Tab-separated table of C-alpha atoms in Angstrom:
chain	number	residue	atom	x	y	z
A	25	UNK	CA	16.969	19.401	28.173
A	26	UNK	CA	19.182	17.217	26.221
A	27	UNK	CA	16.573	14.581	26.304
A	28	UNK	CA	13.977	16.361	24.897
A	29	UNK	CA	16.199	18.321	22.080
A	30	UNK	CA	16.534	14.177	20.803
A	31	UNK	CA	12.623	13.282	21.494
A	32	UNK	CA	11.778	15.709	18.543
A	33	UNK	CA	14.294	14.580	15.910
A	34	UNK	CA	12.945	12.245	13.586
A	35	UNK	CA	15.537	9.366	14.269
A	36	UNK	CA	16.164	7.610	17.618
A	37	UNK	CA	19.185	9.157	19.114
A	38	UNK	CA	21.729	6.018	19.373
A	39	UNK	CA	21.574	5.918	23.633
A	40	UNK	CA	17.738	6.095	23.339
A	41	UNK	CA	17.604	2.784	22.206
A	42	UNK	CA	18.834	2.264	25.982
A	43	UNK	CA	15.102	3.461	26.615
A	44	UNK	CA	13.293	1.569	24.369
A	45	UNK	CA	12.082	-1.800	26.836
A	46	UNK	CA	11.115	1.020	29.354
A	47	UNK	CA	8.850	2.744	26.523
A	48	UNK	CA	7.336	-1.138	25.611
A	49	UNK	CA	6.981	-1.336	29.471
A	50	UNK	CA	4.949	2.371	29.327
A	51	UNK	CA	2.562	1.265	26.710
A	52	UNK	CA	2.295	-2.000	28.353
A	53	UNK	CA	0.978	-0.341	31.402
A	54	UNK	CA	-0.869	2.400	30.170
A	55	UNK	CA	-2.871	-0.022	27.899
A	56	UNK	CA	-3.784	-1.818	30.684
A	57	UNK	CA	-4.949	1.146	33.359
A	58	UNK	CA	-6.815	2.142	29.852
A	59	UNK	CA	-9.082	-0.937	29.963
A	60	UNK	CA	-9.826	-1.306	33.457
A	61	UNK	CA	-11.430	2.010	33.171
A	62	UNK	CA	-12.907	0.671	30.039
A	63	UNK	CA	-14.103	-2.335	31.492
A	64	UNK	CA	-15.409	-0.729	34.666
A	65	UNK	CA	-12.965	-2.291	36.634
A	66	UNK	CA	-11.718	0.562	37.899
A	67	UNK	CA	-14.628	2.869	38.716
A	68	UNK	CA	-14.930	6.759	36.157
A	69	UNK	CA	-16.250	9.436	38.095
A	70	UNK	CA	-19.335	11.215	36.079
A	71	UNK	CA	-19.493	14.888	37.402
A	72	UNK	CA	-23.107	16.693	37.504
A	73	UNK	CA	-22.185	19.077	34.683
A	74	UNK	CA	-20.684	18.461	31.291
A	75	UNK	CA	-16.729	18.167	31.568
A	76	UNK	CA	-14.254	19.051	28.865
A	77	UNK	CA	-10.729	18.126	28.470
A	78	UNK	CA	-8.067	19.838	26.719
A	79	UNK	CA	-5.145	18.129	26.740
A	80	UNK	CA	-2.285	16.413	24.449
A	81	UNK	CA	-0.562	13.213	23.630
A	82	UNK	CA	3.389	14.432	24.013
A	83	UNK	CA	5.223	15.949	27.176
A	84	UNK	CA	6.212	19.724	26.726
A	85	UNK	CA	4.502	23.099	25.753
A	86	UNK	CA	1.486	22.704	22.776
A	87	UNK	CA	-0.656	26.071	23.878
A	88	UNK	CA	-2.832	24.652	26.871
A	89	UNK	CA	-2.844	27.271	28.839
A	90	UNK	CA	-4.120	30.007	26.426
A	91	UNK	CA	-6.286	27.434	24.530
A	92	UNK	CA	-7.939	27.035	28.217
A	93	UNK	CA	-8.424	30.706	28.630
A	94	UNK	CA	-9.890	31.220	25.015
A	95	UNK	CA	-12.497	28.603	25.591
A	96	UNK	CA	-13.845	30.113	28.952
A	97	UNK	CA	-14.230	33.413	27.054
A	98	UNK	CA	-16.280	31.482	24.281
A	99	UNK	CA	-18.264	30.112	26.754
A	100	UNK	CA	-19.100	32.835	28.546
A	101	UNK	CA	-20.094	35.333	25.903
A	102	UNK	CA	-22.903	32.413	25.106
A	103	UNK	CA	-23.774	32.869	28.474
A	104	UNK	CA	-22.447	29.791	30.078
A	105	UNK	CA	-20.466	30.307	33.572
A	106	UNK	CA	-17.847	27.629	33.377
A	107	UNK	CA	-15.339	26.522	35.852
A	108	UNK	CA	-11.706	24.896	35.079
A	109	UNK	CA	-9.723	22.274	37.263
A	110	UNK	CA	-6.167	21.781	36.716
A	111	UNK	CA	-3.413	19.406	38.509
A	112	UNK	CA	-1.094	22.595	39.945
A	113	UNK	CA	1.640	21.168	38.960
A	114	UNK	CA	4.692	22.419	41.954
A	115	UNK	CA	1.390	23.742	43.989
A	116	UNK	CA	2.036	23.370	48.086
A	117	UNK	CA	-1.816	23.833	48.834
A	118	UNK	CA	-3.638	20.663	50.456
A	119	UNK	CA	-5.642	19.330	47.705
A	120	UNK	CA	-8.217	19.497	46.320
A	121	UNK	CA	-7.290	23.706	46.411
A	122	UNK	CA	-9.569	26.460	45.869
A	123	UNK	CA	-7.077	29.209	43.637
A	124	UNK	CA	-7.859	32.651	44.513
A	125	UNK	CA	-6.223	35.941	42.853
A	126	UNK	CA	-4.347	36.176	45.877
A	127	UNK	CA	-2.342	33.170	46.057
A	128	UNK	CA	1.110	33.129	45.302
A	129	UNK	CA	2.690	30.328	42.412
A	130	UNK	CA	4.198	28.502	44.885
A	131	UNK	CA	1.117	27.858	46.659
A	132	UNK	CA	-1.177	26.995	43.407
A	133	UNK	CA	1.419	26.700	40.774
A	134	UNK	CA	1.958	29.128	38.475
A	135	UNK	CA	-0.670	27.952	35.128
A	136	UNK	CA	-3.360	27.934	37.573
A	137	UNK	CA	-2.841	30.879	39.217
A	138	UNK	CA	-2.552	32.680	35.951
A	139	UNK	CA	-5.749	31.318	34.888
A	140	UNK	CA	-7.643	32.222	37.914
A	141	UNK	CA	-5.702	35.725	37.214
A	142	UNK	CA	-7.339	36.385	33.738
A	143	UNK	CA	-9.983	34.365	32.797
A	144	UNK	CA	-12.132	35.541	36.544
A	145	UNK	CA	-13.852	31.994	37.024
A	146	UNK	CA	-12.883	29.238	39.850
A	147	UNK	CA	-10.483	27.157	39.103
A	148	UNK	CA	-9.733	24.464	41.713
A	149	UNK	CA	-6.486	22.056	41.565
A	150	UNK	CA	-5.712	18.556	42.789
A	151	UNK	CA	-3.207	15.805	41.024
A	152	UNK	CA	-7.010	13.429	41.692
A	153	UNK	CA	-9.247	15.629	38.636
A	154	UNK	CA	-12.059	13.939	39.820
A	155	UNK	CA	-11.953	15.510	43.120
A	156	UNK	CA	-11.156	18.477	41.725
A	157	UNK	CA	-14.674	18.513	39.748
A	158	UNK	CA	-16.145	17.674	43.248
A	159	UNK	CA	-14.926	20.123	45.404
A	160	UNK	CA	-15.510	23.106	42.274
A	161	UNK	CA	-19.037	22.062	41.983
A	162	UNK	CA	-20.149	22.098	45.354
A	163	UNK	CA	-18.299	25.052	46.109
A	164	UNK	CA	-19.930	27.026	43.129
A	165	UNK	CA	-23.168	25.278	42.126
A	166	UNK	CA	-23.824	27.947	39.563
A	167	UNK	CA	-20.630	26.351	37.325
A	168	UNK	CA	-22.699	24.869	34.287
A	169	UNK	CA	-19.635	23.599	32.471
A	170	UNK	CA	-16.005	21.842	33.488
A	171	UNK	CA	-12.917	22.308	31.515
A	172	UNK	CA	-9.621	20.424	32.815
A	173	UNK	CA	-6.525	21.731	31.855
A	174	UNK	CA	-4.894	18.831	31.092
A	175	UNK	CA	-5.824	15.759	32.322
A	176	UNK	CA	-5.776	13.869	28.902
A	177	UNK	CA	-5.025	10.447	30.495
A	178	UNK	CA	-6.504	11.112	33.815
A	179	UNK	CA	-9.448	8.129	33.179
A	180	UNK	CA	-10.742	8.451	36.727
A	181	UNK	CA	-12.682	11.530	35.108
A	182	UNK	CA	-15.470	10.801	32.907
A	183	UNK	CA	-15.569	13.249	30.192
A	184	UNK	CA	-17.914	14.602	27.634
A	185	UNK	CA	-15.844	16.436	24.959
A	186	UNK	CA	-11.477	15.905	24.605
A	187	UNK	CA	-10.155	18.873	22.383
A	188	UNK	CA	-6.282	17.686	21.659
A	189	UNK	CA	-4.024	20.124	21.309
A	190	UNK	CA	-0.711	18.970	18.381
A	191	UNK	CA	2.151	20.935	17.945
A	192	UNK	CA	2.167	21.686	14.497
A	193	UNK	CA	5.951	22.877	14.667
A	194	UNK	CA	7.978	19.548	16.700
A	195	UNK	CA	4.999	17.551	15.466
A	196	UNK	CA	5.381	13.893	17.367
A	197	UNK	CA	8.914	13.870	17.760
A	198	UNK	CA	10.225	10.070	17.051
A	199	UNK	CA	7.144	8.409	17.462
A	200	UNK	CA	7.826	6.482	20.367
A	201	UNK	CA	6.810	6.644	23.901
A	202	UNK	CA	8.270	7.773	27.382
A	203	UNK	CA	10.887	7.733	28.256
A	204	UNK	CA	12.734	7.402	24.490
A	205	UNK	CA	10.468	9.649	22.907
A	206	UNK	CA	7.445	12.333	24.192
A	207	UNK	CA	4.368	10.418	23.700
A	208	UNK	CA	2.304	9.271	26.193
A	209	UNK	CA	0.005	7.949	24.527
A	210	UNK	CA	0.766	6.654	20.454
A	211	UNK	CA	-0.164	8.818	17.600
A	212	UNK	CA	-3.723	6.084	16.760
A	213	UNK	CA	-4.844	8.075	19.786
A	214	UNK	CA	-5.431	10.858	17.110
A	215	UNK	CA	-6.733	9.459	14.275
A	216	UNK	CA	-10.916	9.207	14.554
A	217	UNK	CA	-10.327	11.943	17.172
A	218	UNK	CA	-12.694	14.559	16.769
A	219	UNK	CA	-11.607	17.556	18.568
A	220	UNK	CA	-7.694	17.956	17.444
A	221	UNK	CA	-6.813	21.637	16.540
A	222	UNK	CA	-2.928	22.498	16.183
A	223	UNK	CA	-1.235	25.923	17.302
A	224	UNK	CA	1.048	27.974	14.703
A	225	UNK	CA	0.724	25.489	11.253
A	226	UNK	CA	-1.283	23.062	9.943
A	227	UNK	CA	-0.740	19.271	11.423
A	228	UNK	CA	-2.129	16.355	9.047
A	229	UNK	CA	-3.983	14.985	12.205
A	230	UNK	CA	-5.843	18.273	12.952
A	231	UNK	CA	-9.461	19.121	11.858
A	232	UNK	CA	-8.397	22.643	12.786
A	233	UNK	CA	-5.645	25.802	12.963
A	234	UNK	CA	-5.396	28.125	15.711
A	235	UNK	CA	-3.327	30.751	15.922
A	236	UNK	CA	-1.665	32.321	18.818
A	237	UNK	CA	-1.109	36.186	18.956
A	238	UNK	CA	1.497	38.431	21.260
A	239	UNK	CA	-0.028	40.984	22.921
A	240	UNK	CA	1.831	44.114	24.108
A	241	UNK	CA	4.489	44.098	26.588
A	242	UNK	CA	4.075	44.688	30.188
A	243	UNK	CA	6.542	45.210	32.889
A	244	UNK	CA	7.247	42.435	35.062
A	245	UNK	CA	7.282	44.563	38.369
A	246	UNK	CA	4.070	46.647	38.639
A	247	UNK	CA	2.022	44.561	35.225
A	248	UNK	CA	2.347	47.856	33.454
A	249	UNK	CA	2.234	48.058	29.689
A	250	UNK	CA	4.883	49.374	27.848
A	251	UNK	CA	7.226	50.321	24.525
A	252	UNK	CA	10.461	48.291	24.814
A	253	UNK	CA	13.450	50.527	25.337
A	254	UNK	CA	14.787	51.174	22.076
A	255	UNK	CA	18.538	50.459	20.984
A	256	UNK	CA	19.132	48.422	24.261
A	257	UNK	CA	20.675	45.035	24.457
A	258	UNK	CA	18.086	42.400	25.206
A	259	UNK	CA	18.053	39.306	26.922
A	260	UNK	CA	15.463	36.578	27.473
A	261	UNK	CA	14.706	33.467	29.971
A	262	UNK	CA	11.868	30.567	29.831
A	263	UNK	CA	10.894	28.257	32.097
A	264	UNK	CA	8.272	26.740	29.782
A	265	UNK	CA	7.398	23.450	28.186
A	266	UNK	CA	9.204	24.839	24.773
A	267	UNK	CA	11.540	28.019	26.058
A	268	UNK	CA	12.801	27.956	22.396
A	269	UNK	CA	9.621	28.804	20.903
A	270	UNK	CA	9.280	32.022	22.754
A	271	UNK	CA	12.757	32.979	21.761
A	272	UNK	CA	12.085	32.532	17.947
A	273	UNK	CA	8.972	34.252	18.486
A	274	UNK	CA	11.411	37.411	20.079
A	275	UNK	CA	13.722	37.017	16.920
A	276	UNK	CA	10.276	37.180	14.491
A	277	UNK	CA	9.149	39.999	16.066
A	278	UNK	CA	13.065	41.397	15.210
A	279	UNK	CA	14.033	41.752	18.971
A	280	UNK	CA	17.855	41.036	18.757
A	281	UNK	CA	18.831	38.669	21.224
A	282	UNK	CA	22.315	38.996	23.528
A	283	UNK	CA	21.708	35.926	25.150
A	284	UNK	CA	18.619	33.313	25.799
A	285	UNK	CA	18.813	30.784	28.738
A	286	UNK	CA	15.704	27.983	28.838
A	287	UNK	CA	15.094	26.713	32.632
A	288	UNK	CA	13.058	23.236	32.906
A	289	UNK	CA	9.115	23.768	32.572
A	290	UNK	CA	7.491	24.836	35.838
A	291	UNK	CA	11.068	26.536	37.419
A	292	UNK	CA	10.573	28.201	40.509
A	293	UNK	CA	13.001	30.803	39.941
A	294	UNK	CA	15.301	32.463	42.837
A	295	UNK	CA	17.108	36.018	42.996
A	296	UNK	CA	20.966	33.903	42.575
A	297	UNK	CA	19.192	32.529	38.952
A	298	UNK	CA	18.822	35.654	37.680
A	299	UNK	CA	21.263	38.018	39.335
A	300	UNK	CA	23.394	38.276	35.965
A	301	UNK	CA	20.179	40.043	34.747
A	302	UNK	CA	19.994	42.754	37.736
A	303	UNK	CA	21.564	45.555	35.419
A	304	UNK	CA	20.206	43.825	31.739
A	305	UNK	CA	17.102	44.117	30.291
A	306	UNK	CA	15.077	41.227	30.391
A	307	UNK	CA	12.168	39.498	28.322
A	308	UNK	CA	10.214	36.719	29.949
A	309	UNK	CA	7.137	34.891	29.207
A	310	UNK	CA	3.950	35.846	31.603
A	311	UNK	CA	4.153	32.462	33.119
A	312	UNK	CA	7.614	33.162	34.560
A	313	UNK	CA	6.577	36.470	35.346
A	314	UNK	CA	4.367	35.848	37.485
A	315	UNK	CA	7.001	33.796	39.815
A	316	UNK	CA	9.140	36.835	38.801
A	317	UNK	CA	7.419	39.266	40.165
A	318	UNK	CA	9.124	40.075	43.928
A	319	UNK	CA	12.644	39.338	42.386
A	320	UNK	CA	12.078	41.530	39.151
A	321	UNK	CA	14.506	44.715	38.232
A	322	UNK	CA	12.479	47.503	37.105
A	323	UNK	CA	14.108	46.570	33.180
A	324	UNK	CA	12.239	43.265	33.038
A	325	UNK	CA	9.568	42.643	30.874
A	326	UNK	CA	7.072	39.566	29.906
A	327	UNK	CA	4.445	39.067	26.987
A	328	UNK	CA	1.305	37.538	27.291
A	329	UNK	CA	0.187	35.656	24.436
A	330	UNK	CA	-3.656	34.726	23.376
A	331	UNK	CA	-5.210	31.800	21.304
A	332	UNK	CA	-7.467	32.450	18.541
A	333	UNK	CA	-9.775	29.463	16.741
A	334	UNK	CA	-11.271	29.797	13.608
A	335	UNK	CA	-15.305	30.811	13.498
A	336	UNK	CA	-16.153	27.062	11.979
A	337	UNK	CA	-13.820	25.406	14.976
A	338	UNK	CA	-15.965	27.915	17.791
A	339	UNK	CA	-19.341	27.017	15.895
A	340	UNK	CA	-19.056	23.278	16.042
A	341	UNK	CA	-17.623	23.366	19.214
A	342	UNK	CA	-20.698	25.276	20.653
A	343	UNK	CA	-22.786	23.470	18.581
A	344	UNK	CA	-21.961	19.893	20.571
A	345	UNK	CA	-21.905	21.536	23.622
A	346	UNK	CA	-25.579	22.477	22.768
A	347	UNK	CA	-26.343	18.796	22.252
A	348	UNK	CA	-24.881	18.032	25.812
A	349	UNK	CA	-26.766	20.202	27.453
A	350	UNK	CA	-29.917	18.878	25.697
């Protein structure tokens, strides 16, 4: 956690100059994987269906996961029927994985699972995309269109369309690369880029603004939605790639805070975690509900959150995907 706080300030933290040959090293390596692909060296899988990536260039939370979900509904209300692979990052399954509504987080990670859980369309996972794309297609044949959550940098996976995702809000952090700063890949990769859209302000690299809404509370035991308790003492845990976003977003929303405590992205939480909480009310985000759920006092609640795009962003976007399909 401390590493990341210094990522996202504008100067290099004094001990991340430690870092800095193993960030030359990075780029070093990553330009190379990046032309073998190019150069056909190392061999790009092509799936039978247009693919779509949405992805990002630094490590931690920029909106994926709802960004994901609001594209499948804009595809499907033009009458596409699009699938999604993702990596399942902390999954158990044997890969390439199948997600149904029935698994639990620790068997398909908890972003895929939630996916599969409200946008209602396959979603297979596997740390290999491309075999991801295989095993979704011949499994559903009627899948017309691919979206990968995440996967920026997997080049195995031939794509058609790469929507970036910027945090308008940490922006790039330092500018440099793992491990002394969050980039993976350096900020050229957006310039020319035609699909970048930031979350929550305006970024200079982004052709677009999306905005992402709360929706009403629900309670963390049974999904029901609910008022918050009034005059109660609140608390609030994330185990997300940016825990202090969703506690700002609490304080906008004039929630008064008691405590906060931020977990590492991904936490598999246990009952000893969270005991302190047993008697407290608690606010969550749905992600951490959802590995929540057979540990959760009856006082604990979580928000899901939704991404919105502007009309011109879904126009264009539908508009190339038109020409693909040509």
């Amino acid at each position: 956690m401390w590493l990341e706080r210094q990522w996202y300030r504008k100067r290099l933290h004094p001990l991340l100059y430690l870092l800095t040959p193993l960030s030359l090293l990075f780029w070093l390596l990553t330009n190379l994987r990046r032309s073998l692909y190019r150069f056909g060296i190392l061999k790009i899988y092509q799936a039978p269906v247009p693919v779509l990536v949405v992805g990002n260039i630094s490590v931690g939370g920029t909106g994926k996961t709802p960004t994901v979900i609001a594209l499948v509904e804009l595809l499907k209300s033009e009458g596409y029927t699009p699938g999604i692979v993702s990596r399942g990052y902390g999954a158990n399954a044997q890969y390439p994985h199948v997600v149904t509504t029935d698994d639990s987080p620790e068997l398909a990670g908890d972003e895929p699972l939630m996916i599969r859980q409200i946008a209602d369309v396959p979603v297979v996972i596997s740390p290999k995309r491309a075999d991801a794309v295989r095993q979704l297609v011949a499994e559903h044949p009627d899948v017309d269109f691919v979206i990968s959550d995440d996967g920026m940098q997997h080049y195995a996976l031939g794509r058609d369309l790469e929507l970036i995702l910027v945090d308008a809000e940490r922006g790039l952090g330092n500018g440099w690369l793992l491990p002394a700063g969050p980039l993976r890949e350096g900020p050229w990769r957006l310039r020319g880029a035609r699909w970048v859209i930031s979350l929550y302000a305006q970024h200079p690299f982004a052709h677009y603004v999306g905005e992402v809404k709360a929706q009403p509370w629900r309670r963390v035991i049974d999904d029901e939605e609910v008022e918050l308790p009034e005059r109660t003492a609140f608390h609030a845990v994330a185990g997300i790639g940016n825990p202090e976003r969703f506690f700002t977003s609490l304080q906008h929303q004039h929630i008064k805070l008691e405590s906060t405590q931020a977990f590492p992205d991904h936490y598999r939480f246990t009952a000893d975690d969270l005991r302190q909480y047993q008697n407290k009310t608690l606010l969550m985000t749905q992600k951490d509900a959802a590995k929540c759920r057979g540990i959760a006092a009856d006082n604990w609640y979580y928000q899901p959150i939704s991404a919105h795009f502007p009309e011109k962003f879904n126009a264009d976007l539908l508009e190339a995907i038109r020409h693909i399909h040509k």
